[in-house]
CSV table of C-alpha atoms in Angstrom, one decimal:
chain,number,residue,atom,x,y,z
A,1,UNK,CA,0.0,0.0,0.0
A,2,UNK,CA,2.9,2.6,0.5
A,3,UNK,CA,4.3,2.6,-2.6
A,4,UNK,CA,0.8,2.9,-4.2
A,5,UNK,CA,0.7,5.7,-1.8
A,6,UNK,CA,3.7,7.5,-3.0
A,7,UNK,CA,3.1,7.1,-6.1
A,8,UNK,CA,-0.5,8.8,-6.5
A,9,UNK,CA,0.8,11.5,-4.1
A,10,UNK,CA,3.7,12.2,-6.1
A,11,UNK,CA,1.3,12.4,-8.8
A,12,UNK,CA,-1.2,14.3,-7.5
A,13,UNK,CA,2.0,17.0,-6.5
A,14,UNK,CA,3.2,17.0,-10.3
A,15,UNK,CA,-0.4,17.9,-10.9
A,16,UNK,CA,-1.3,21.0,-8.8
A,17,UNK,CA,1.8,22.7,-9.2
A,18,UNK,CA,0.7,23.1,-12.9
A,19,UNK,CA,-1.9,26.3,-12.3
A,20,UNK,CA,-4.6,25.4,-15.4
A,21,UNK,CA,-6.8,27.4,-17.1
A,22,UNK,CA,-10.5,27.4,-18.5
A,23,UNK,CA,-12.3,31.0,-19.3
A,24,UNK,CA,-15.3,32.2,-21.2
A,25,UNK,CA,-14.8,35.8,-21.9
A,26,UNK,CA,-16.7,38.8,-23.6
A,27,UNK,CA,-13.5,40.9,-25.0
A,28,UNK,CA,-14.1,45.2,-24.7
A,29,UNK,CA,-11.7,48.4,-24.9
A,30,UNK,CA,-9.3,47.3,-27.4
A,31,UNK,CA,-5.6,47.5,-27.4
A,32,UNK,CA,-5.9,47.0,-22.8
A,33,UNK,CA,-4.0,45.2,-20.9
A,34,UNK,CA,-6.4,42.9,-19.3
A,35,UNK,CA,-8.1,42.2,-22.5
A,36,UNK,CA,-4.4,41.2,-23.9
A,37,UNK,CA,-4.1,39.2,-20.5
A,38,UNK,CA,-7.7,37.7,-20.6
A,39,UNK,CA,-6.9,36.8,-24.5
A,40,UNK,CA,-3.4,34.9,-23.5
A,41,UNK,CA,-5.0,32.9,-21.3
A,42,UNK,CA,-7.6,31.7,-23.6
A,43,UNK,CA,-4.8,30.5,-25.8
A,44,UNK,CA,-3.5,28.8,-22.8
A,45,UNK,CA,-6.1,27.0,-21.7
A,46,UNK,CA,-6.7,25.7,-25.3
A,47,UNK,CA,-3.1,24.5,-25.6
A,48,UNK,CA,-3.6,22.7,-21.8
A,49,UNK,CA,-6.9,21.4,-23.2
A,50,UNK,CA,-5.5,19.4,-26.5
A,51,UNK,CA,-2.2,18.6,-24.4
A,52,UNK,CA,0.1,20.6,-26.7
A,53,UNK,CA,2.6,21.2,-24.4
A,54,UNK,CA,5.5,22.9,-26.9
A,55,UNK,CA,2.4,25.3,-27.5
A,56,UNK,CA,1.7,26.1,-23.5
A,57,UNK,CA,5.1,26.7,-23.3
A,58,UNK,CA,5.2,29.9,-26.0
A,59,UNK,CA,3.2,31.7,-23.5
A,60,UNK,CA,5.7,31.7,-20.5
A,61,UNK,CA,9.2,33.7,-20.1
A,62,UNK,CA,11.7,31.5,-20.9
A,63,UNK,CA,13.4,32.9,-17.2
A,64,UNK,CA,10.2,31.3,-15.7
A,65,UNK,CA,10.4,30.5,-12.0
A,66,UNK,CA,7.3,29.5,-9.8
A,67,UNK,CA,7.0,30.3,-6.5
A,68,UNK,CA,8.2,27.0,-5.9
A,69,UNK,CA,11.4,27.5,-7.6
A,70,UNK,CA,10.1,25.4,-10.8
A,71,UNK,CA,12.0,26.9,-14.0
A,72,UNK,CA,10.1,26.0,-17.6
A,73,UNK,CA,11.5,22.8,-17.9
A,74,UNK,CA,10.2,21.4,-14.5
A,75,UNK,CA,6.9,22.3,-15.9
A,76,UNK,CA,7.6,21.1,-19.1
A,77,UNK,CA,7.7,17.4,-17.0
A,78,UNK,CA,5.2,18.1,-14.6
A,79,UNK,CA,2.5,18.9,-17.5
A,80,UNK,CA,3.5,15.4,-19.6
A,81,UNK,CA,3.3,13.6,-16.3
A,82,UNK,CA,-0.2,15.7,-15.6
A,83,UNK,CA,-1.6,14.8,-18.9
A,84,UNK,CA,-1.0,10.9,-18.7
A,85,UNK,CA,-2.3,10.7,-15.3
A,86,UNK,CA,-5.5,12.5,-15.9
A,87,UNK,CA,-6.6,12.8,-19.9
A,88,UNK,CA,-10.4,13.3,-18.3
A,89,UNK,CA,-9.5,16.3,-16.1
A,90,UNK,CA,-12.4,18.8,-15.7
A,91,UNK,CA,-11.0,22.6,-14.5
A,92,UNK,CA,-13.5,25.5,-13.9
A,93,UNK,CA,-11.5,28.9,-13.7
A,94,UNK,CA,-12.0,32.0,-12.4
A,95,UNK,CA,-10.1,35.6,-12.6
A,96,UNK,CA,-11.0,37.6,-9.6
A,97,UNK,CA,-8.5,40.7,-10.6
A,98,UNK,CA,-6.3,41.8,-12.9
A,99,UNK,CA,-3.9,45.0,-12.3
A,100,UNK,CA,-1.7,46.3,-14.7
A,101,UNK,CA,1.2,48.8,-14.6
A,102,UNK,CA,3.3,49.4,-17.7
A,103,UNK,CA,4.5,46.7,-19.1
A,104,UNK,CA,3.6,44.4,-16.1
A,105,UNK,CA,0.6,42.9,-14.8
A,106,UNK,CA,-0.8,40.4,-12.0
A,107,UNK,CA,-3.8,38.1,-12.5
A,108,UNK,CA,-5.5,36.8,-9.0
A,109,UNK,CA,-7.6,33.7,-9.8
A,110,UNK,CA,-8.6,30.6,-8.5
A,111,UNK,CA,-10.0,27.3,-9.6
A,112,UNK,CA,-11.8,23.9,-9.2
A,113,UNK,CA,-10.6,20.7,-10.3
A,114,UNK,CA,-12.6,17.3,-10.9
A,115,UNK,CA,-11.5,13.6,-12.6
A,116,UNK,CA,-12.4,10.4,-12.5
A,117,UNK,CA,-9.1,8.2,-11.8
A,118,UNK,CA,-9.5,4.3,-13.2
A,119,UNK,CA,-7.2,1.5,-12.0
A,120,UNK,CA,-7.5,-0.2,-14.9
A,121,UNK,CA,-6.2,1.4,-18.3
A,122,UNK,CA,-9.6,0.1,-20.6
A,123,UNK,CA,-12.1,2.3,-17.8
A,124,UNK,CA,-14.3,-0.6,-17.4
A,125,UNK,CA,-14.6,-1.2,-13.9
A,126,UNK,CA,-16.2,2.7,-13.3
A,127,UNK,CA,-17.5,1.0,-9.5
A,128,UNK,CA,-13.7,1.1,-8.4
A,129,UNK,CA,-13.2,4.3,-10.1
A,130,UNK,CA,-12.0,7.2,-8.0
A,131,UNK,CA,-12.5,10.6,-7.7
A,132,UNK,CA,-10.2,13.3,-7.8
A,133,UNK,CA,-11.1,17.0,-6.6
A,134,UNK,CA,-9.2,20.0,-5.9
A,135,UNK,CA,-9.5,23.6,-5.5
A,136,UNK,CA,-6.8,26.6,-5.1
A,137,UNK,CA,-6.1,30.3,-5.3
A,138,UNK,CA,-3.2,31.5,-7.1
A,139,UNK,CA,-1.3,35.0,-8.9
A,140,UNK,CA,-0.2,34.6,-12.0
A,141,UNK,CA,2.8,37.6,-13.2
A,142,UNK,CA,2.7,38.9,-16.8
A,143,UNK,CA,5.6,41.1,-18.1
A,144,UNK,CA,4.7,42.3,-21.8
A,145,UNK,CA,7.6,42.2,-24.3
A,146,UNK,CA,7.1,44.0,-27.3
A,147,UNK,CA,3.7,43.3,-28.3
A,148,UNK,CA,3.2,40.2,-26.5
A,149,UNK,CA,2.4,39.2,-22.9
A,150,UNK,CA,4.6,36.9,-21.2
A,151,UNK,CA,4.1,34.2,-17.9
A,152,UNK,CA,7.2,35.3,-15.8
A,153,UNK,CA,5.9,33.5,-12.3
A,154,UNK,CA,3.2,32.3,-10.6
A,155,UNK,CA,2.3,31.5,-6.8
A,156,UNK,CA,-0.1,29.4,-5.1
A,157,UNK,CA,-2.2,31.2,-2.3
A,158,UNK,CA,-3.9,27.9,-0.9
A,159,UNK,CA,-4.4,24.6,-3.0
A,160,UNK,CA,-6.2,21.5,-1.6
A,161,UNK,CA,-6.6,18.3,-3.1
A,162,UNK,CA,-8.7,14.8,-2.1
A,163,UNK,CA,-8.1,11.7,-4.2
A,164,UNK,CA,-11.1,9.0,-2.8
A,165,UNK,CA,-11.9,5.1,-3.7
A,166,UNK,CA,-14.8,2.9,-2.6
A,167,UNK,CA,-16.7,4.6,0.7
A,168,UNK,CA,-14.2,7.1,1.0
A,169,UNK,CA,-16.2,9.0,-1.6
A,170,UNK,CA,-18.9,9.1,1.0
A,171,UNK,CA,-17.5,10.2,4.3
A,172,UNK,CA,-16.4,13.5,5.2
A,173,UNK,CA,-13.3,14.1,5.3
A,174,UNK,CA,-11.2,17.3,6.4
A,175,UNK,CA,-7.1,18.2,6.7
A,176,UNK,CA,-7.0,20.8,9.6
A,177,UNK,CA,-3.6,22.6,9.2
A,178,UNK,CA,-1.4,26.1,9.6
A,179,UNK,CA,-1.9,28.6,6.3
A,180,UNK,CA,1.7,29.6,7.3
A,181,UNK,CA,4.3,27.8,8.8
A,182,UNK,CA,8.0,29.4,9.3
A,183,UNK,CA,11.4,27.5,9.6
A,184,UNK,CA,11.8,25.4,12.2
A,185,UNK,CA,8.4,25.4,13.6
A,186,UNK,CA,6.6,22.7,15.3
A,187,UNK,CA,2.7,22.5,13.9
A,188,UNK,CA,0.1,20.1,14.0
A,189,UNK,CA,-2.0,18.6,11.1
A,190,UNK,CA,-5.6,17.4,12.4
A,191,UNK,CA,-7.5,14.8,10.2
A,192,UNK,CA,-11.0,15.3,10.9
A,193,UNK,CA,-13.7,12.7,10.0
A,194,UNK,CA,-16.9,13.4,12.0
A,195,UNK,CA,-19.0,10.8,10.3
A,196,UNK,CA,-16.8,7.8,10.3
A,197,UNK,CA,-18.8,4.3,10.2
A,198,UNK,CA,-18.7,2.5,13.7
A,199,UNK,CA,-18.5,-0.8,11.6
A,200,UNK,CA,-15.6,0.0,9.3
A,201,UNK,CA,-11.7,0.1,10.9
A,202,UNK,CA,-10.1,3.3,9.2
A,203,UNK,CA,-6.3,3.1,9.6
A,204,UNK,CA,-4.5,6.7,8.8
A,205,UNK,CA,-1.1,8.0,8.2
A,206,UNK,CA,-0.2,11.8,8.4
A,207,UNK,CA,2.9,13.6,7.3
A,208,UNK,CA,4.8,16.7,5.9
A,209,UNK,CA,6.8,17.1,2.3
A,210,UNK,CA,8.9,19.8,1.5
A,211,UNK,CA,7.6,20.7,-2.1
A,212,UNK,CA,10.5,20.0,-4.4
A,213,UNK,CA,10.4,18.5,-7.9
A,214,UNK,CA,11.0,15.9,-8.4
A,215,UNK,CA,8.5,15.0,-5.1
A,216,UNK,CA,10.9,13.3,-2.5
A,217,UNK,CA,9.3,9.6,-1.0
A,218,UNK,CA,8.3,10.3,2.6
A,219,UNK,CA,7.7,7.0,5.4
A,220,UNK,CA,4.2,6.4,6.1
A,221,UNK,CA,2.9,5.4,9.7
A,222,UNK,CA,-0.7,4.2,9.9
A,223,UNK,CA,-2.3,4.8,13.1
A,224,UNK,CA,-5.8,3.7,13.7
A,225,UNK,CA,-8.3,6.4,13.7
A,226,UNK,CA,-9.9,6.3,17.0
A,227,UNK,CA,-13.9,6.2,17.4
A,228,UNK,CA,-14.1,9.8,17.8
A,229,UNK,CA,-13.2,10.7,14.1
A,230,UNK,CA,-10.2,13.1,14.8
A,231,UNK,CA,-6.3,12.0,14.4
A,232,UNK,CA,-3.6,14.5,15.0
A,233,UNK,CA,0.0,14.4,14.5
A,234,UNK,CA,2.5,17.4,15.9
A,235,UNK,CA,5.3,18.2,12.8
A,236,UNK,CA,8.3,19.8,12.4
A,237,UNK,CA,9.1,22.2,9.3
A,238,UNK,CA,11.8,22.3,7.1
A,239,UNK,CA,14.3,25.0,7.2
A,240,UNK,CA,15.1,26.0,4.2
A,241,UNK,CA,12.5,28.4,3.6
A,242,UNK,CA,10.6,25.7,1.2
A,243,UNK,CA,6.3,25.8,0.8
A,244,UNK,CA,5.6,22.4,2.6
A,245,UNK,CA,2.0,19.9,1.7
A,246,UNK,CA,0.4,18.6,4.9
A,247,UNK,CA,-0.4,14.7,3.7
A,248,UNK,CA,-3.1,12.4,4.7
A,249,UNK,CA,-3.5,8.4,3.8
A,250,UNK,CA,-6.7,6.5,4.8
A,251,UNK,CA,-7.3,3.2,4.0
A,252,UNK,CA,-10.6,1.6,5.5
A,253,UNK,CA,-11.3,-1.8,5.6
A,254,UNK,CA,-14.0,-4.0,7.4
A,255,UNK,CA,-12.9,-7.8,9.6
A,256,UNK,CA,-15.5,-10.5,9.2
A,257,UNK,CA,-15.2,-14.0,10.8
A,258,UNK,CA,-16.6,-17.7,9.1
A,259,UNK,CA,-19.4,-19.4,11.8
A,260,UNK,CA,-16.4,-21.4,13.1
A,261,UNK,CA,-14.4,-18.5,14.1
A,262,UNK,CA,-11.5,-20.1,12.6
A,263,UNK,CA,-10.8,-18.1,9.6
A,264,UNK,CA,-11.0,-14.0,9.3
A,265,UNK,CA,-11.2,-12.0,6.3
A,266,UNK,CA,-9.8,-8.3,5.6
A,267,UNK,CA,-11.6,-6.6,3.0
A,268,UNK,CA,-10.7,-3.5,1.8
A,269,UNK,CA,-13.4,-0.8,1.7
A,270,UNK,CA,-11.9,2.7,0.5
A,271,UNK,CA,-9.0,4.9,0.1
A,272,UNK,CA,-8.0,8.7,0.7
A,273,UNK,CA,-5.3,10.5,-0.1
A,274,UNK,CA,-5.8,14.3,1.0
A,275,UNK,CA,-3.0,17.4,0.2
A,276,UNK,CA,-3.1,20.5,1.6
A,277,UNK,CA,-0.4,23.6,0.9
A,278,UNK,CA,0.9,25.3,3.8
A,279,UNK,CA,2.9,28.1,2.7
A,280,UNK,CA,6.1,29.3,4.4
A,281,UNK,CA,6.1,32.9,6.2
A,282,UNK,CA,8.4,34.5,3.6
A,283,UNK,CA,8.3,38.0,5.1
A,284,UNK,CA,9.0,37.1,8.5
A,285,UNK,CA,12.1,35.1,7.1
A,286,UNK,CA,13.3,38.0,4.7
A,287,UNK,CA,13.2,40.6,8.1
A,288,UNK,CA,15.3,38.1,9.7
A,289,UNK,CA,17.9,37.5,7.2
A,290,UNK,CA,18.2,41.9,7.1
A,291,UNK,CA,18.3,41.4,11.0
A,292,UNK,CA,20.8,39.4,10.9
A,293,UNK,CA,22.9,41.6,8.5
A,294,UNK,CA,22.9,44.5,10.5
């Protein structure tokens, strides 16, 4: 179960740091920047759809660094990968602002995500399907050279992300953790489940990454969840000033014994996998470095 773990994790990672893109626009006031901006990412977002990557590619800066310290070429991977894990992926995006100031601009948006994940490559079992859902807020920075707008960077605000088989689609499930976290610091992440079965054993592990490409492989510890719903674990964060994902693994499964009470059977149930962005405290970690300086 762990590497099938990793694996989908790592994937799910590859995916979200890849912002995507989906508009339906009425263009005014020509020759403006956020009509130039609004038309960009309409090209964009038709590129993502029919997986041209080369394409998605024209429309960043080739000195293209994410928040996360992904250059083009990182994202170059991260799409491919994106694109063979999920070729049903369903996006719904939204711009809530766009300023612009000479030749640069900043785009605040945010977006949902939905796919269906099969195990099996024909998609004919759709009962053991699972689903995939995510949502996140993110600014995306323009800088216009000569008469075209380029992607210099992008940063994610908050991202969240819930991969569920079996039952796991049916109970609520929720990844309590910091929005900032700053070297160093001890935190907890809290895995909330208020409506956990009383019949159905629900084994969890929680940990921290460091967000880092390629995704480093992390040890799992399952703990059962006790009756109450809640599971806790107290962290430590990295310190190298690097955006962390607060992890969660749940795998229920249900123990039935034969009339003789020789023989018990373990049948797995469900499966989660829930990712949650906390964001390190880059101001506080700036002033310090100027403190220290001095």
């Amino acid at each position: 179960m762990k590497k099938l773990v990793s694996s989908l994790i790592a994937t799910l990672i590859l995916s979200m740091n890849c912002p995507l893109y989906a508009f339906d626009f009425s263009f005014f006031n020509k020759n403006n920047p956020q009509r130039e901006i609004k038309k960009v990412l309409k090209k964009h977002n038709r590129a993502m759809a029919e997986h041209n990557v080369n394409l998605v590619q024209s429309y960043y800066d080739e000195n293209y660094k994410s928040a996360d310290g992904f250059n083009l070429e990182d994202m170059k991977t991260m799409l491919e990968k994106t694109h063979q894990a999920y070729t049903n992926i369903k996006y719904k995006t939204k711009i809530n602002n766009i300023t612009a100031y000479d030749n640069w601009a900043l785009a605040q948006m945010s977006d949902e995500t939905y796919a269906k994940v099969y195990l099996d490559k024909d998609k004919k079992n759709k009962e053991k399907a699972g689903t995939l859902e995510g949502k996140s807020s993110y600014l995306v920075y323009f800088k216009k050279d000569k008469d075209n707008w380029k992607i210099v960077a992008d940063e994610i605000l908050m991202e969240e992300t819930s991969l569920k088989y079996g039952v796991a689609k049916k109970i609520d499930m929720e990844l309590e953790t910091p929005i900032f976290i700053e070297n160093d610091e001890n935190y907890d992440i809290s895995l909330k489940m208020p409506n956990k079965p009383e019949d159905i054993i629900a084994l969890a592990s929680i940990s921290r990454e460091e967000i880092t490409y390629p995704p480093a492989d992390y040890n799992e510890k399952f703990r059962k969840i006790p009756e109450t719903g809640d599971l806790e674990r107290y962290v430590k964060a990295n310190n190298k000033n690097l955006n962390e994902y607060a992890l969660a693994s749940v795998g229920f499964t249900k123990v039935s014994i034969n009339e003789e009470i020789t023989k018990a059977r373990i049948e797995i149930l469900g499966i989660a996998y829930i990712m949650k962005r906390i964001n390190m405290n880059r101001n506080k970690a700036i002033n310090t470095n100027i403190a220290e300086k001095k």
